[in-house]
CSV table of C-alpha atoms in Angstrom, one decimal:
chain,number,residue,atom,x,y,z
A,1,UNK,CA,-7.2,76.3,1.8
A,2,UNK,CA,-5.3,73.7,3.5
A,3,UNK,CA,-6.9,70.1,3.9
A,4,UNK,CA,-6.7,67.7,6.7
A,5,UNK,CA,-4.2,64.7,6.1
A,6,UNK,CA,-6.5,61.8,4.8
A,7,UNK,CA,-5.2,58.6,7.1
A,8,UNK,CA,-3.8,55.5,5.2
A,9,UNK,CA,-6.4,53.2,4.4
A,10,UNK,CA,-4.4,50.2,4.5
A,11,UNK,CA,-1.2,50.2,7.0
A,12,UNK,CA,1.9,49.8,5.1
A,13,UNK,CA,3.5,48.1,8.0
A,14,UNK,CA,2.4,45.7,10.8
A,15,UNK,CA,3.1,45.7,14.2
A,16,UNK,CA,4.9,42.5,15.4
A,17,UNK,CA,1.2,41.8,17.5
A,18,UNK,CA,-0.2,42.1,14.3
A,19,UNK,CA,1.8,39.8,12.5
A,20,UNK,CA,1.8,37.1,15.1
A,21,UNK,CA,-2.0,37.2,15.1
A,22,UNK,CA,-1.9,36.7,11.0
A,23,UNK,CA,0.7,33.9,11.3
A,24,UNK,CA,-0.8,31.8,14.4
A,25,UNK,CA,-3.5,30.1,12.4
A,26,UNK,CA,-1.2,29.2,9.9
A,27,UNK,CA,1.9,28.2,12.2
A,28,UNK,CA,-0.6,25.9,14.1
A,29,UNK,CA,-1.7,24.1,11.1
A,30,UNK,CA,1.4,23.0,9.3
A,31,UNK,CA,2.8,21.3,12.6
A,32,UNK,CA,-0.2,19.7,13.1
A,33,UNK,CA,0.0,18.4,9.4
A,34,UNK,CA,3.6,17.5,9.7
A,35,UNK,CA,2.7,15.4,13.0
A,36,UNK,CA,0.0,13.6,11.0
A,37,UNK,CA,2.6,12.9,8.3
A,38,UNK,CA,4.8,10.8,10.8
A,39,UNK,CA,2.5,8.9,12.8
A,40,UNK,CA,3.5,5.9,13.8
A,41,UNK,CA,1.0,3.9,11.4
A,42,UNK,CA,2.1,6.1,8.5
A,43,UNK,CA,5.8,5.4,9.4
A,44,UNK,CA,5.1,1.6,9.3
A,45,UNK,CA,3.6,1.7,5.7
A,46,UNK,CA,6.7,4.2,4.9
A,47,UNK,CA,8.8,1.1,6.0
A,48,UNK,CA,6.9,-1.2,3.5
A,49,UNK,CA,7.6,1.1,0.4
A,50,UNK,CA,10.8,1.1,1.1
A,51,UNK,CA,11.2,-2.5,1.8
A,52,UNK,CA,10.2,-3.0,-1.5
A,53,UNK,CA,13.3,-1.9,-3.6
A,54,UNK,CA,15.2,-3.7,-1.1
A,55,UNK,CA,13.4,-6.8,-1.9
A,56,UNK,CA,14.2,-6.6,-5.5
A,57,UNK,CA,17.8,-5.8,-5.2
A,58,UNK,CA,18.3,-9.1,-3.2
A,59,UNK,CA,16.3,-11.0,-5.8
A,60,UNK,CA,18.8,-10.3,-8.1
A,61,UNK,CA,20.9,-12.9,-7.0
A,62,UNK,CA,18.3,-15.8,-7.0
A,63,UNK,CA,21.3,-18.3,-6.3
A,64,UNK,CA,22.7,-16.5,-3.1
A,65,UNK,CA,21.3,-18.3,-0.4
A,66,UNK,CA,22.3,-15.1,2.3
A,67,UNK,CA,20.4,-12.8,-0.3
A,68,UNK,CA,17.4,-15.1,-0.4
A,69,UNK,CA,17.3,-15.0,3.1
A,70,UNK,CA,18.0,-11.5,3.5
A,71,UNK,CA,14.8,-11.1,0.9
A,72,UNK,CA,12.8,-13.4,3.1
A,73,UNK,CA,13.4,-11.5,6.3
A,74,UNK,CA,12.7,-8.0,4.7
A,75,UNK,CA,9.7,-9.3,2.8
A,76,UNK,CA,8.4,-10.9,6.0
A,77,UNK,CA,8.8,-7.6,8.0
A,78,UNK,CA,7.3,-5.7,5.4
A,79,UNK,CA,4.2,-8.0,5.4
A,80,UNK,CA,3.9,-7.9,9.3
A,81,UNK,CA,3.9,-3.8,8.7
A,82,UNK,CA,0.7,-4.6,6.4
A,83,UNK,CA,-1.4,-5.8,9.9
A,84,UNK,CA,0.1,-3.0,12.1
A,85,UNK,CA,-0.6,-0.2,10.2
A,86,UNK,CA,-4.0,-0.9,10.2
A,87,UNK,CA,-4.0,-2.1,13.7
A,88,UNK,CA,-2.0,0.9,15.0
A,89,UNK,CA,-4.2,3.5,13.3
A,90,UNK,CA,-7.4,2.0,14.7
A,91,UNK,CA,-6.0,1.5,18.1
A,92,UNK,CA,-4.1,4.8,18.6
A,93,UNK,CA,-6.5,7.2,16.5
A,94,UNK,CA,-3.9,7.5,13.6
A,95,UNK,CA,-6.2,7.3,10.5
A,96,UNK,CA,-5.7,9.6,8.1
A,97,UNK,CA,-6.0,10.6,4.5
A,98,UNK,CA,-2.1,9.9,3.4
A,99,UNK,CA,-2.5,6.3,5.1
A,100,UNK,CA,-5.3,5.5,3.4
A,101,UNK,CA,-3.9,6.6,0.4
A,102,UNK,CA,-0.4,5.0,0.4
A,103,UNK,CA,-1.1,1.4,2.2
A,104,UNK,CA,-3.0,0.1,-0.8
A,105,UNK,CA,-0.5,1.2,-2.7
A,106,UNK,CA,2.2,-0.2,-0.7
A,107,UNK,CA,0.6,-3.3,-0.6
A,108,UNK,CA,0.2,-3.7,-4.5
A,109,UNK,CA,4.0,-2.7,-5.1
A,110,UNK,CA,5.2,-5.2,-2.6
A,111,UNK,CA,3.4,-8.0,-4.4
A,112,UNK,CA,4.2,-6.7,-8.2
A,113,UNK,CA,7.5,-6.5,-7.6
A,114,UNK,CA,8.0,-9.9,-5.8
A,115,UNK,CA,5.6,-11.8,-8.7
A,116,UNK,CA,7.7,-10.1,-11.6
A,117,UNK,CA,11.2,-10.8,-9.9
A,118,UNK,CA,10.1,-14.2,-8.9
A,119,UNK,CA,8.8,-14.9,-12.5
A,120,UNK,CA,12.3,-13.7,-13.9
A,121,UNK,CA,14.4,-15.9,-11.9
A,122,UNK,CA,12.0,-18.9,-12.7
A,123,UNK,CA,10.6,-19.4,-9.2
A,124,UNK,CA,7.1,-18.8,-11.2
A,125,UNK,CA,7.4,-20.6,-14.3
A,126,UNK,CA,4.9,-22.5,-16.7
A,127,UNK,CA,1.6,-22.7,-15.9
A,128,UNK,CA,2.0,-21.2,-12.5
A,129,UNK,CA,2.5,-17.8,-14.5
A,130,UNK,CA,-1.5,-18.0,-15.1
A,131,UNK,CA,-1.6,-17.7,-11.0
A,132,UNK,CA,1.0,-14.6,-10.9
A,133,UNK,CA,-1.0,-13.0,-14.1
A,134,UNK,CA,-4.3,-13.6,-12.3
A,135,UNK,CA,-3.3,-11.9,-9.2
A,136,UNK,CA,-2.0,-8.8,-11.3
A,137,UNK,CA,-4.7,-8.1,-13.6
A,138,UNK,CA,-7.1,-8.3,-10.4
A,139,UNK,CA,-4.6,-5.5,-8.5
A,140,UNK,CA,-4.8,-3.5,-11.9
A,141,UNK,CA,-8.8,-3.9,-12.1
A,142,UNK,CA,-9.6,-3.2,-8.5
A,143,UNK,CA,-7.4,0.0,-8.3
A,144,UNK,CA,-9.0,1.3,-11.4
A,145,UNK,CA,-12.4,0.5,-9.9
A,146,UNK,CA,-11.4,2.2,-6.3
A,147,UNK,CA,-10.6,5.4,-8.5
A,148,UNK,CA,-13.9,5.6,-10.3
A,149,UNK,CA,-16.1,4.9,-7.3
A,150,UNK,CA,-13.8,7.4,-5.1
A,151,UNK,CA,-15.3,10.1,-7.8
A,152,UNK,CA,-19.0,8.7,-6.7
A,153,UNK,CA,-17.9,8.9,-3.3
A,154,UNK,CA,-18.5,5.6,-2.9
A,155,UNK,CA,-16.3,3.1,-1.0
A,156,UNK,CA,-15.5,-0.5,-1.4
A,157,UNK,CA,-15.2,-2.2,2.2
A,158,UNK,CA,-12.5,-4.8,2.5
A,159,UNK,CA,-14.4,-8.3,2.7
A,160,UNK,CA,-13.2,-11.1,5.0
A,161,UNK,CA,-12.4,-13.2,2.2
A,162,UNK,CA,-10.2,-10.5,0.8
A,163,UNK,CA,-8.3,-10.6,4.3
A,164,UNK,CA,-7.8,-14.0,3.5
A,165,UNK,CA,-6.7,-13.7,0.1
A,166,UNK,CA,-3.9,-11.1,1.2
A,167,UNK,CA,-2.8,-13.7,4.0
A,168,UNK,CA,-2.7,-16.4,1.4
A,169,UNK,CA,-1.0,-14.4,-1.1
A,170,UNK,CA,1.9,-12.8,1.4
A,171,UNK,CA,2.4,-16.5,2.8
A,172,UNK,CA,2.9,-17.9,-0.7
A,173,UNK,CA,5.5,-15.2,-1.7
A,174,UNK,CA,7.2,-15.3,1.4
A,175,UNK,CA,7.6,-19.0,0.6
A,176,UNK,CA,8.9,-18.4,-3.0
A,177,UNK,CA,11.1,-15.8,-2.0
A,178,UNK,CA,12.9,-17.6,0.5
A,179,UNK,CA,13.2,-20.3,-3.0
A,180,UNK,CA,16.4,-22.3,-2.7
A,181,UNK,CA,17.5,-21.2,0.7
A,182,UNK,CA,13.9,-22.7,1.9
A,183,UNK,CA,14.4,-25.9,0.4
A,184,UNK,CA,17.6,-26.3,2.2
A,185,UNK,CA,15.9,-26.0,5.2
A,186,UNK,CA,12.3,-27.5,4.2
A,187,UNK,CA,12.5,-29.7,1.2
A,188,UNK,CA,9.6,-28.9,-1.1
A,189,UNK,CA,8.7,-25.8,0.4
A,190,UNK,CA,8.6,-24.5,-3.1
A,191,UNK,CA,6.4,-26.7,-4.4
A,192,UNK,CA,4.2,-25.7,-1.5
A,193,UNK,CA,4.9,-22.1,-2.7
A,194,UNK,CA,3.4,-22.6,-5.9
A,195,UNK,CA,0.1,-24.8,-4.4
A,196,UNK,CA,-0.4,-21.1,-2.3
A,197,UNK,CA,0.1,-19.2,-5.1
A,198,UNK,CA,-2.6,-21.1,-6.9
A,199,UNK,CA,-5.0,-20.9,-4.2
A,200,UNK,CA,-4.1,-17.3,-3.6
A,201,UNK,CA,-5.2,-17.1,-7.7
A,202,UNK,CA,-8.5,-18.4,-7.4
A,203,UNK,CA,-9.3,-16.5,-4.0
A,204,UNK,CA,-8.2,-13.3,-6.1
A,205,UNK,CA,-10.4,-14.4,-8.6
A,206,UNK,CA,-13.6,-14.7,-6.6
A,207,UNK,CA,-13.0,-11.4,-4.2
A,208,UNK,CA,-12.4,-9.5,-7.7
A,209,UNK,CA,-15.6,-10.8,-9.3
A,210,UNK,CA,-17.1,-9.4,-5.9
A,211,UNK,CA,-15.7,-6.4,-6.2
A,212,UNK,CA,-16.6,-5.8,-10.0
A,213,UNK,CA,-20.1,-6.6,-9.5
A,214,UNK,CA,-20.8,-4.1,-6.5
A,215,UNK,CA,-18.8,-1.5,-8.3
A,216,UNK,CA,-20.7,-2.2,-12.0
A,217,UNK,CA,-24.0,-2.3,-9.4
A,218,UNK,CA,-23.0,1.6,-8.1
A,219,UNK,CA,-22.4,2.6,-11.8
A,220,UNK,CA,-25.6,1.3,-13.1
A,221,UNK,CA,-27.1,3.5,-10.4
A,222,UNK,CA,-25.2,6.7,-10.7
A,223,UNK,CA,-27.6,9.1,-12.7
A,224,UNK,CA,-25.0,10.9,-14.5
C-alpha cells in the first residue's frame, strides 16, 4: 500500500529571507553595544586608564626634570578626564554600565600608582607616609563596601565633601608628581604638596567613616 510522503518537521535549510530575519535582531544589538563601548565619555575613561602606566614609567626617572614635567602633564590630563567623562556622560546621555564600572577603577588606579611611586622615590617620606596609607586603605575599604552593597541593590551616592576630597587629593598628587621640576619653578611647592596630602587624608578619613556608617546601616537592615 503506497504511503503519502511525510513533510519534514524542521526545514533543513533556511531560505535567504528566513536567515536574514533570524540574524537581524542579533546584528542590530551588536553595533549598539559597540557604539555604547566607544562613546566619548568611555573613551575619556580609557584615556585615564592608559595614563596610569605612562605616569608610572615617567616617574622611574625621579631626578630627570623633563621626565617629571612629562609625568605632570600626563597626570593633569588624566585628572581633567575624571571631571570630563562624568560631565559628558550626563550632558550627552552617554551613561553606561561599562562607564560606571571603569570610572572608579581608573580613579583608584591613578591615585594608588602615584602614591606608591612617590613613596618609592622619596617625594612622600617619613610621617607623610601615613597620609598615603590612610588614602590607600580608605580606597580599599570603600571599594569592598560598594561591592557588597551592590549585591543588596544599594548604591552609595557621592557626597559633596567626597568631591572636595577628590579635588584636593588630585591637586596634592599633581604638585608632588611635578616634584623637583616644580621646585625649580615655584620654591616650596613640595612642602605645599605634602600639606595638601595631609588635608586630603583628613577628608578621606571623614568621607570613609561617612560611607562606612551608611554601609553598616544597610547591612544591619538586611534581613538575610
